[in-house]
Coordinates of C-alpha atoms (C1' of nucleotides) in Angstrom, one line a residue:
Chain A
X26 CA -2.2 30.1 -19.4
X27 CA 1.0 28.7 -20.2
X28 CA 3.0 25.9 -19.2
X29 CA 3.5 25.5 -15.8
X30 CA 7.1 25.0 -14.3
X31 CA 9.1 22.2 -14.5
X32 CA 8.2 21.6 -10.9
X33 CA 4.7 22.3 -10.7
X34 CA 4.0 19.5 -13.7
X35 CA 6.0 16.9 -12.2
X36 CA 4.4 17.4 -8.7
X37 CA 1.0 17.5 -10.6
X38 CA 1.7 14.4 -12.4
X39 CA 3.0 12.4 -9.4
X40 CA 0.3 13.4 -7.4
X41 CA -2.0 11.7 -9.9
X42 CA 0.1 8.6 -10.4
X43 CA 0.9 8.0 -7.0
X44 CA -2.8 8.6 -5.7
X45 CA -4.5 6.6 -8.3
X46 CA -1.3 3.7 -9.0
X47 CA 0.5 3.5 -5.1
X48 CA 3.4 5.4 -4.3
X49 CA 5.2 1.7 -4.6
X50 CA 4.1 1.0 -8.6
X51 CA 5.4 4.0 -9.7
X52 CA 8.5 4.4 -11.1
X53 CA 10.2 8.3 -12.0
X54 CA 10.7 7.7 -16.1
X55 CA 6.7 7.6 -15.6
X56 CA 6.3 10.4 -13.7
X57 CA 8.5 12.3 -16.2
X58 CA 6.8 11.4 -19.3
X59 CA 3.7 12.1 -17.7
X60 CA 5.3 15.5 -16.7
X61 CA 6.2 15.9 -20.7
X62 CA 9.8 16.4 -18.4
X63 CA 13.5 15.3 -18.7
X64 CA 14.8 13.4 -16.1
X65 CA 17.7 15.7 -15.1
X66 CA 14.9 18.2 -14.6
X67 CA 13.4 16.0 -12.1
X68 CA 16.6 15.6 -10.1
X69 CA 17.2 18.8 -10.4
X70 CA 13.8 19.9 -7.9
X71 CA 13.9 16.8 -6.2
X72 CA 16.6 14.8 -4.5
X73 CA 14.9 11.2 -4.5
X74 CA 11.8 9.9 -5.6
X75 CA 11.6 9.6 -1.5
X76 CA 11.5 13.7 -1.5
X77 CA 9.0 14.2 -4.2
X78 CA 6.5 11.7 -2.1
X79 CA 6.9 14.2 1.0
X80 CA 6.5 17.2 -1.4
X81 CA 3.4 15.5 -2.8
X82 CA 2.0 15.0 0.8
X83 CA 3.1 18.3 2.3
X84 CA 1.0 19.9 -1.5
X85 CA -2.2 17.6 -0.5
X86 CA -2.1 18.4 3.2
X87 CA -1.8 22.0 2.1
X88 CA -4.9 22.3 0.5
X89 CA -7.5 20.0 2.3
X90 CA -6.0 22.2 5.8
X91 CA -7.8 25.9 3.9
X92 CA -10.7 23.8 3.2
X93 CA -11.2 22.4 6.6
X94 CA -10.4 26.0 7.9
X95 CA -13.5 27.2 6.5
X96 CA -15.6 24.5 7.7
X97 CA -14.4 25.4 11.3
X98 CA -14.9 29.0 10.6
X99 CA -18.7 28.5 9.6
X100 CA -20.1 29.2 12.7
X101 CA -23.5 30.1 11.6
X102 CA -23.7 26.7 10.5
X103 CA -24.7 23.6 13.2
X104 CA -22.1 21.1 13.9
X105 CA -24.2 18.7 12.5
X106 CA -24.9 20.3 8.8
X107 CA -20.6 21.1 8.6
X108 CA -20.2 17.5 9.3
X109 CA -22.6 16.5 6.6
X110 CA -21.0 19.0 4.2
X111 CA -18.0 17.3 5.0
X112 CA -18.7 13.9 4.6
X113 CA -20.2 15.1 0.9
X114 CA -16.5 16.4 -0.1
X115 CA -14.8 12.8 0.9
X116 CA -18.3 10.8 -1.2
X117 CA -16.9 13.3 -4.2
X118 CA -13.7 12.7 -3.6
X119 CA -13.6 8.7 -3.6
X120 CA -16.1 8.6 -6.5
X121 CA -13.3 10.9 -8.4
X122 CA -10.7 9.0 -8.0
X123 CA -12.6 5.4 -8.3
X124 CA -12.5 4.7 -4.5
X125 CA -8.5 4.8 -4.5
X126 CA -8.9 6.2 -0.7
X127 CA -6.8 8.1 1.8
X128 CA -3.5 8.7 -0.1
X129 CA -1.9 9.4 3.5
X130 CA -3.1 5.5 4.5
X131 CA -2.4 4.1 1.2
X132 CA 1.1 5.5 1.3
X133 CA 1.9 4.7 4.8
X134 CA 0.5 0.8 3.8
X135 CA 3.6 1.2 1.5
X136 CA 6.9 2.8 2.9
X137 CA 8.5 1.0 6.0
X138 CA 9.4 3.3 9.2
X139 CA 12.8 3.9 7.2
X140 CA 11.5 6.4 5.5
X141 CA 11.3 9.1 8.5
X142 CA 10.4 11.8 6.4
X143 CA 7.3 10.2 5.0
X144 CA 6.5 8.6 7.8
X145 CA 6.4 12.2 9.5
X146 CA 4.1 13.8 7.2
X147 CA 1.6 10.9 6.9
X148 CA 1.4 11.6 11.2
X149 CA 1.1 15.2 10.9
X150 CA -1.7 14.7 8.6
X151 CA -3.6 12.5 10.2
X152 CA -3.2 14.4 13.9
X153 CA -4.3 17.6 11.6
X154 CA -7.0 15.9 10.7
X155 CA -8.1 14.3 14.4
X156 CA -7.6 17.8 15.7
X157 CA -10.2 19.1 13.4
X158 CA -12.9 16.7 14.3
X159 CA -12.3 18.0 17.9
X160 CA -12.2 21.3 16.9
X161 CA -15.8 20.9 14.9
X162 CA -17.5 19.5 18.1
X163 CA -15.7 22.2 20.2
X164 CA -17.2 24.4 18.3
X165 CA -20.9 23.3 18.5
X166 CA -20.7 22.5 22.0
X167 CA -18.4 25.5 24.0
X168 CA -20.0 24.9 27.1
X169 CA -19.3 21.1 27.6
X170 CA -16.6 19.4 29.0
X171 CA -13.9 19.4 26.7
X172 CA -12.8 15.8 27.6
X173 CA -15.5 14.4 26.2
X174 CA -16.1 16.7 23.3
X175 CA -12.1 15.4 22.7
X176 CA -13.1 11.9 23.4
X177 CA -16.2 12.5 20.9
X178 CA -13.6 14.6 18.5
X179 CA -11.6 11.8 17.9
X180 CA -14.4 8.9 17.5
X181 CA -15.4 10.8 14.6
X182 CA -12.0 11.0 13.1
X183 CA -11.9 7.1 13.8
X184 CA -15.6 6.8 11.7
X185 CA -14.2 9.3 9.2
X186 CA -11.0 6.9 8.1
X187 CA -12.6 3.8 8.0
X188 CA -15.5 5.4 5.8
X189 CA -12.3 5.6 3.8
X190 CA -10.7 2.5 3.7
X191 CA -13.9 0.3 3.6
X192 CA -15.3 2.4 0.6
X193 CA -12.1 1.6 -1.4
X194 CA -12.1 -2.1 0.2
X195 CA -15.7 -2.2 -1.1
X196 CA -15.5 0.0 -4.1
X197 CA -18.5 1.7 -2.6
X198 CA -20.2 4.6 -1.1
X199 CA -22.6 3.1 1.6
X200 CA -19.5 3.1 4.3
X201 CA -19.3 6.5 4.0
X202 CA -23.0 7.0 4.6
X203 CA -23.0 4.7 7.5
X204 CA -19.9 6.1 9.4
X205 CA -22.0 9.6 9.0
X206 CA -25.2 7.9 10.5
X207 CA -23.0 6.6 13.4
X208 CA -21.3 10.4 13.9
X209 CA -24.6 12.1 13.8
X210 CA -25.9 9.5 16.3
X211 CA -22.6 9.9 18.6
X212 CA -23.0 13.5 18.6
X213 CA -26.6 13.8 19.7
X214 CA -25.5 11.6 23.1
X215 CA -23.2 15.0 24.1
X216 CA -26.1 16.0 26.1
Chain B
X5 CA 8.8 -31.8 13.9
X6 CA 10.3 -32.2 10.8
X7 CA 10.5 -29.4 8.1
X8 CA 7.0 -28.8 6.5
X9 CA 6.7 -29.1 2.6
X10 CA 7.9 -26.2 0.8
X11 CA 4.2 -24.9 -0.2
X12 CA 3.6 -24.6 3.5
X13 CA 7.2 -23.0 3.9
X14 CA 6.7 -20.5 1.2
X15 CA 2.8 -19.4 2.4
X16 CA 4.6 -18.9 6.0
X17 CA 7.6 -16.8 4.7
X18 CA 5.2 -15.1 2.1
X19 CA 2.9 -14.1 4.7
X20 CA 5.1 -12.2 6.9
X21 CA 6.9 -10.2 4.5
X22 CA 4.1 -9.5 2.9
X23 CA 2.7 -8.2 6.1
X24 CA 5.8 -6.6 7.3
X25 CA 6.9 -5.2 4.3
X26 CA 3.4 -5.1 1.9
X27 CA 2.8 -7.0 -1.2
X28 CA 4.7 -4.7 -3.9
X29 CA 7.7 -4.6 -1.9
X30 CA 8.7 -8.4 -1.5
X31 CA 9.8 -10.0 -4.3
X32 CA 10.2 -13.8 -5.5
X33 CA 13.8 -14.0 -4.6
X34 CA 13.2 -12.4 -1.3
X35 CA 10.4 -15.1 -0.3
X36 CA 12.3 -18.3 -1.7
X37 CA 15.4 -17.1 0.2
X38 CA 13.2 -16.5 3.9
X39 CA 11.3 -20.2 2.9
X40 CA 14.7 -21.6 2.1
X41 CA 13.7 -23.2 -0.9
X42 CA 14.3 -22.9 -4.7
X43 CA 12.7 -20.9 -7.2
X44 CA 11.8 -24.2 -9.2
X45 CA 9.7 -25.2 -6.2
X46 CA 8.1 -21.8 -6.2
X47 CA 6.6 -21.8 -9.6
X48 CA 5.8 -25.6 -9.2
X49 CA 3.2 -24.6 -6.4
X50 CA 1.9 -21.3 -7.5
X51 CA 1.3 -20.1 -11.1
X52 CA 2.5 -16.4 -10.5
X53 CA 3.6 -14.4 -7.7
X54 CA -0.3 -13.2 -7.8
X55 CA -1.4 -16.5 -7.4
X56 CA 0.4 -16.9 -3.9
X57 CA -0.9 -13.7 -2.8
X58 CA -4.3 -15.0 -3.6
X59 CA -3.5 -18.2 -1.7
X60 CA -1.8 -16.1 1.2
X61 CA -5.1 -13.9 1.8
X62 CA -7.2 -17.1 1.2
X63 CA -4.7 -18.8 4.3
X64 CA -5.1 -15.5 6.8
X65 CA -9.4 -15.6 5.9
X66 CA -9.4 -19.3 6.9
X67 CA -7.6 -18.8 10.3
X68 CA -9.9 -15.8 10.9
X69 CA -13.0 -16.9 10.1
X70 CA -12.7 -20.0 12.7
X71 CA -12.1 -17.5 15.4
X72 CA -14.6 -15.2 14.7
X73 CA -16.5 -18.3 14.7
X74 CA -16.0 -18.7 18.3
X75 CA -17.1 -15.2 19.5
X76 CA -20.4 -15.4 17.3
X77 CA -21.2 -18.7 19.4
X78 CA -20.5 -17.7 23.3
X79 CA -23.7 -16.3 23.3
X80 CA -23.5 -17.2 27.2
X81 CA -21.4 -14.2 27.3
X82 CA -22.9 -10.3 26.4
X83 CA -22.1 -8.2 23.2
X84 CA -20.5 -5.9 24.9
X85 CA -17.8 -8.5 26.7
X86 CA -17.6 -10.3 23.3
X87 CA -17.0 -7.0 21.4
X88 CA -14.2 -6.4 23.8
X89 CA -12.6 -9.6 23.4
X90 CA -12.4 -8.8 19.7
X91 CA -10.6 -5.3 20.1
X92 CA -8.4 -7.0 22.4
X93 CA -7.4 -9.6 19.9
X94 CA -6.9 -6.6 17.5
X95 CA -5.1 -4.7 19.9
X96 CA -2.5 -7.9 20.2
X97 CA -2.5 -8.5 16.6
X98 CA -1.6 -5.0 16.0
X99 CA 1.2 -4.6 19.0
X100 CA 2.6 -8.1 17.3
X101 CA 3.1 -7.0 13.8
X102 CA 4.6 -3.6 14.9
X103 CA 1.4 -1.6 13.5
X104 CA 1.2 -3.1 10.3
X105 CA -2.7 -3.2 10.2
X106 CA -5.1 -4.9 8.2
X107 CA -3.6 -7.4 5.5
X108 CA -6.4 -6.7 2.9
X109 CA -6.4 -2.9 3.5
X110 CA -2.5 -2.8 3.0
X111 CA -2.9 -5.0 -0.1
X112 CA -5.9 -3.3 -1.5
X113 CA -3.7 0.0 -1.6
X114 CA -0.7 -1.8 -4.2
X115 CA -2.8 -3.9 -6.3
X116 CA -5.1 -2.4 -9.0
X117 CA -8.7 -3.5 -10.1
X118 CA -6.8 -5.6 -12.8
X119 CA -6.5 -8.0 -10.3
X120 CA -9.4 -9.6 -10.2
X121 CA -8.6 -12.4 -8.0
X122 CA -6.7 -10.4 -5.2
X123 CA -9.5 -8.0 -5.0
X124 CA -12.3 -10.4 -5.0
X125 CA -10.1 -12.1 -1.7
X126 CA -10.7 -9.0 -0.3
X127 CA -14.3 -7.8 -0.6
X128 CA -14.9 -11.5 0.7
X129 CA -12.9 -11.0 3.7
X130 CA -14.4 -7.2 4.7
X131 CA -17.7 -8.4 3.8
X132 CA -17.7 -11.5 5.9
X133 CA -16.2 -9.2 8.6
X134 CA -19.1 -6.8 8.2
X135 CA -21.3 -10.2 8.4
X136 CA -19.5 -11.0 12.1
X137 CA -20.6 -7.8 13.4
X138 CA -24.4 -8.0 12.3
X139 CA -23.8 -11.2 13.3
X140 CA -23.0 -10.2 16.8
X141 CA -25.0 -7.6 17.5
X142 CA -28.0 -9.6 16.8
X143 CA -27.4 -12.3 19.0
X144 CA -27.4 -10.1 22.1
X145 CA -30.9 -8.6 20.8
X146 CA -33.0 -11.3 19.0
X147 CA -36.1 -9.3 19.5
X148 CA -34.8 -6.1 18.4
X149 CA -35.9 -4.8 14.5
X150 CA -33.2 -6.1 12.0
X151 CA -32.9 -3.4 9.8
X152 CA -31.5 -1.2 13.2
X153 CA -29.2 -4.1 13.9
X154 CA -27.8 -4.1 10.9
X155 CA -27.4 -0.6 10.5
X156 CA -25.5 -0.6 14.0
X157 CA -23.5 -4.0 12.9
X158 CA -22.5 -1.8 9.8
X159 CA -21.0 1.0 11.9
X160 CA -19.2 -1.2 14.0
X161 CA -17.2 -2.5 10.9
X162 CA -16.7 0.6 10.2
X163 CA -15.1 1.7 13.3
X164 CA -13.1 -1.2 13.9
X165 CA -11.6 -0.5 10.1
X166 CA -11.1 2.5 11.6
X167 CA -8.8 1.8 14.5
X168 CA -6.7 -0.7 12.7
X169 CA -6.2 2.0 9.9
X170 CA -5.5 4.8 12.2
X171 CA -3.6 2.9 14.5
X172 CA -0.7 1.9 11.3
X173 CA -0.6 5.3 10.7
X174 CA 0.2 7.0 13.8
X175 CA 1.8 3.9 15.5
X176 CA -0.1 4.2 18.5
X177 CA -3.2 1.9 20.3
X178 CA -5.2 5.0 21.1
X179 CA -7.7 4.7 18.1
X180 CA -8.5 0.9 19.4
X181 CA -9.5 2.3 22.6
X182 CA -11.8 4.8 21.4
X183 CA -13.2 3.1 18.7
X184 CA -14.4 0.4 21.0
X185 CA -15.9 2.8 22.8
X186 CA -17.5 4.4 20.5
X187 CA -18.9 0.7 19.5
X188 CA -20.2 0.4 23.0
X189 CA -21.6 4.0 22.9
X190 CA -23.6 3.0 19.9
X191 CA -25.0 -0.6 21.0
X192 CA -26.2 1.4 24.6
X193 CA -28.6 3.4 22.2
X194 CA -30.0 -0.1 20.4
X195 CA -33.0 0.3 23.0
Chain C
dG5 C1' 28.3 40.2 -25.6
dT6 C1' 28.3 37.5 -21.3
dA7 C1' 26.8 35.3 -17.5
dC8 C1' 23.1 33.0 -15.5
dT9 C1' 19.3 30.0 -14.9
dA10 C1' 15.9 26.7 -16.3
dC11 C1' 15.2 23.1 -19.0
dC12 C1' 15.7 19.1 -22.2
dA13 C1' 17.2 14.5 -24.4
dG14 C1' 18.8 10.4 -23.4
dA15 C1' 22.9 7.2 -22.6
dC16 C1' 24.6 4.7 -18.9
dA17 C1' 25.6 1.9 -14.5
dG18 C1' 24.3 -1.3 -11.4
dA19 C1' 20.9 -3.5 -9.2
dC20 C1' 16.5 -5.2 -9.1
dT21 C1' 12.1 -7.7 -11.1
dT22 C1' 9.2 -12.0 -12.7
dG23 C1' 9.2 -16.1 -14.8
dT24 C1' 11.5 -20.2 -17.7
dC25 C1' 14.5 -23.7 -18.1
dT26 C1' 18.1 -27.4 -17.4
dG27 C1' 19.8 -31.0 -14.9
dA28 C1' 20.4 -33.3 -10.8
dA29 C1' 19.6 -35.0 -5.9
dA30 C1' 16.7 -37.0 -2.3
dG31 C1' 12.8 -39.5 -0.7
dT32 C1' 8.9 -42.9 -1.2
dG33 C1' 6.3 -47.1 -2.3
dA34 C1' 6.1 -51.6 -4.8
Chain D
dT10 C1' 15.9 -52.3 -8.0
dC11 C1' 12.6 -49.4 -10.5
dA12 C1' 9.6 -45.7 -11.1
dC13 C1' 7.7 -41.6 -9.4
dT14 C1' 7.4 -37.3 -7.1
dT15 C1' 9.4 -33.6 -4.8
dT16 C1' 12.8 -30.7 -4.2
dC17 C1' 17.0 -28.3 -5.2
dA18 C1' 20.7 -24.9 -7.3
dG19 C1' 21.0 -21.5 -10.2
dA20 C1' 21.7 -19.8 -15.1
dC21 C1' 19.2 -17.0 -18.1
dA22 C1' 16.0 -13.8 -20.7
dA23 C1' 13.9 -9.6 -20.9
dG24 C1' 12.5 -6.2 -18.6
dT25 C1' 12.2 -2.8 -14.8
dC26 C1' 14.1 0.3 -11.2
dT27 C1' 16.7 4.7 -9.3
dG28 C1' 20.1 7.8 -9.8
dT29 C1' 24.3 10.0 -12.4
dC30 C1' 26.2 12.2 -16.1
dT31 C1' 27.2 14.5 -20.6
dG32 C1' 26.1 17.8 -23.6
dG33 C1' 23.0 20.9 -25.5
dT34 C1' 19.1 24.7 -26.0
dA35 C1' 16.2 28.8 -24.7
dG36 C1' 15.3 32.8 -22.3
dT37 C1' 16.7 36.6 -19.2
dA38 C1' 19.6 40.2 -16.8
dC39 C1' 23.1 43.4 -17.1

DNA sequence: GTACTACCAGACAGACTTGTCTGAAAGTGA
DNA sequence: TCACTTTCAGACAAGTCTGTCTGGTAGTAC
């Protein structure tokens, strides 16, 4: 129950900072303090504040890939209900972190196409991401034609991400019920 | 043909690099350089580099909101051709600005809720946005129940939100496509 | 002990930020 | 010509930023 690493606290700390403030408004002494760090400690895991945003975006990517693993894996569950479950993780998620939205979209909103690194790991994410919407109606549907479970796949991830922005936009939930309204409705025309 | 004033010069310059670039990024010295003007003449038009991005958003909802306008009135042409008109504006916008995407969405991921005047400039846009798709959707179905129409008007914001957002991120036009689909896919099932 | 690693405090350089201020030039209308 | 407005150039204050560097402490392995 100790301290965590030097490491460990200032990619904790960042992660809040940057999620809640925009990679753009936040500077490193902040991150450091925040860390309860020294500044040669941070260049010492990190080679540029550019880095630590990739390590901070590979760490996030990380964990919301297990959790959408298990939603693919539930089987026994319908399409429809894993959908809903999902859709209740992002309603927690934005009220936690006062509708500050997708930290892949808010971050790309930020860096120009300079930063090659970033840039990479915002696409990655976000292709993760489309691939598991496809992968969820694949697996509710295995007999139908996988061009338009794709096509269906990636409307969803489409619905999903503006649920996102429009709930921050907005500061409120209702986008996120209406996008899963319209995927429920666009699943039910597969047959 | 003459030069315009320098308020008109510093709104044009402002606008792209705070498209291009995003709000938190450009500074002062930046703008007055691309306006070619001084910073005296800056502060003498606008109270705070806030201020202009207030009167920036303000400019870009003006311009919109005229050509919006227009679609909601063709009502000799169908939803479904006007609705395509509208993705095809978005997909030139988008092509034009080197997937920047939306203005607000981009600025509503750098400012905070301290800003009260930035973020009020942008609930009024994306709710006058939402509006123009209600909007639309009931004038190709004046008979049908309102409460549906809106609900499907909702979702269409949602999706276009959508492929703006997803389209910035993975620098590609493939979420326009589908999403408009996906709008047309959920008008067919109005009746 | 000795070597090694992880960590810490913070000064410093050099460049950037917003916003204020001085003082002058250019254009306009009477 | 006189008065007025607009614009200009840029110094300046006071602060921020990233990244480097020096010098030191604490704990561990052998």
């Amino acid at each position: 129950m100790g301290k965590p690493n030097a490491r460990d606290r200032i990619l904790t700390a960042a992660g809040q900072l940057f999620h809640h403030q925009g990679y753009s408004n936040v500077g490193i002494n902040e991150i450091i303090k925040q860390a309860d760090t020294a500044k040669a400690s941070f260049y010492q895991h990190f080679r540029s504040k550019e880095a630590l945003c990739e390590a901070w975006l590979q760490d996030v990517h990380d964990r919301s890939e297990t959790s959408r693993a298990d939603i693919i894996a539930a089987t026994e569950t319908s399409v429809e209900d894993r959908l809903i479950t999902y859709y209740e993780h992002l309603s927690a998620f934005l009220t936690n972190s006062n509708f500050r939205g997708c930290p892949y979209t808010n971050t790309s909103a930020m860096v120009d196409t300079e930063c090659t690194g970033v840039v990479h790991q915002i696409r990655m994410h976000k292709e993760s991401l489309r691939e598991f919407f496809v992968l969820l109606v694949q697996s509710g549907y295995p007999d139908g034609d996988t061009e338009i479970l794709t096509k269906i796949g990636n409307q969803l991830f489409i619905l999903y991400s503006g649920a996102a922005t429009e709930s921050q936009n907005l500061g409120d939930l209702w986008p996120v019920e209406s996008a899963k309204q319209a995927s429920l409705q666009l699943l039910s025309s597969i047959e």
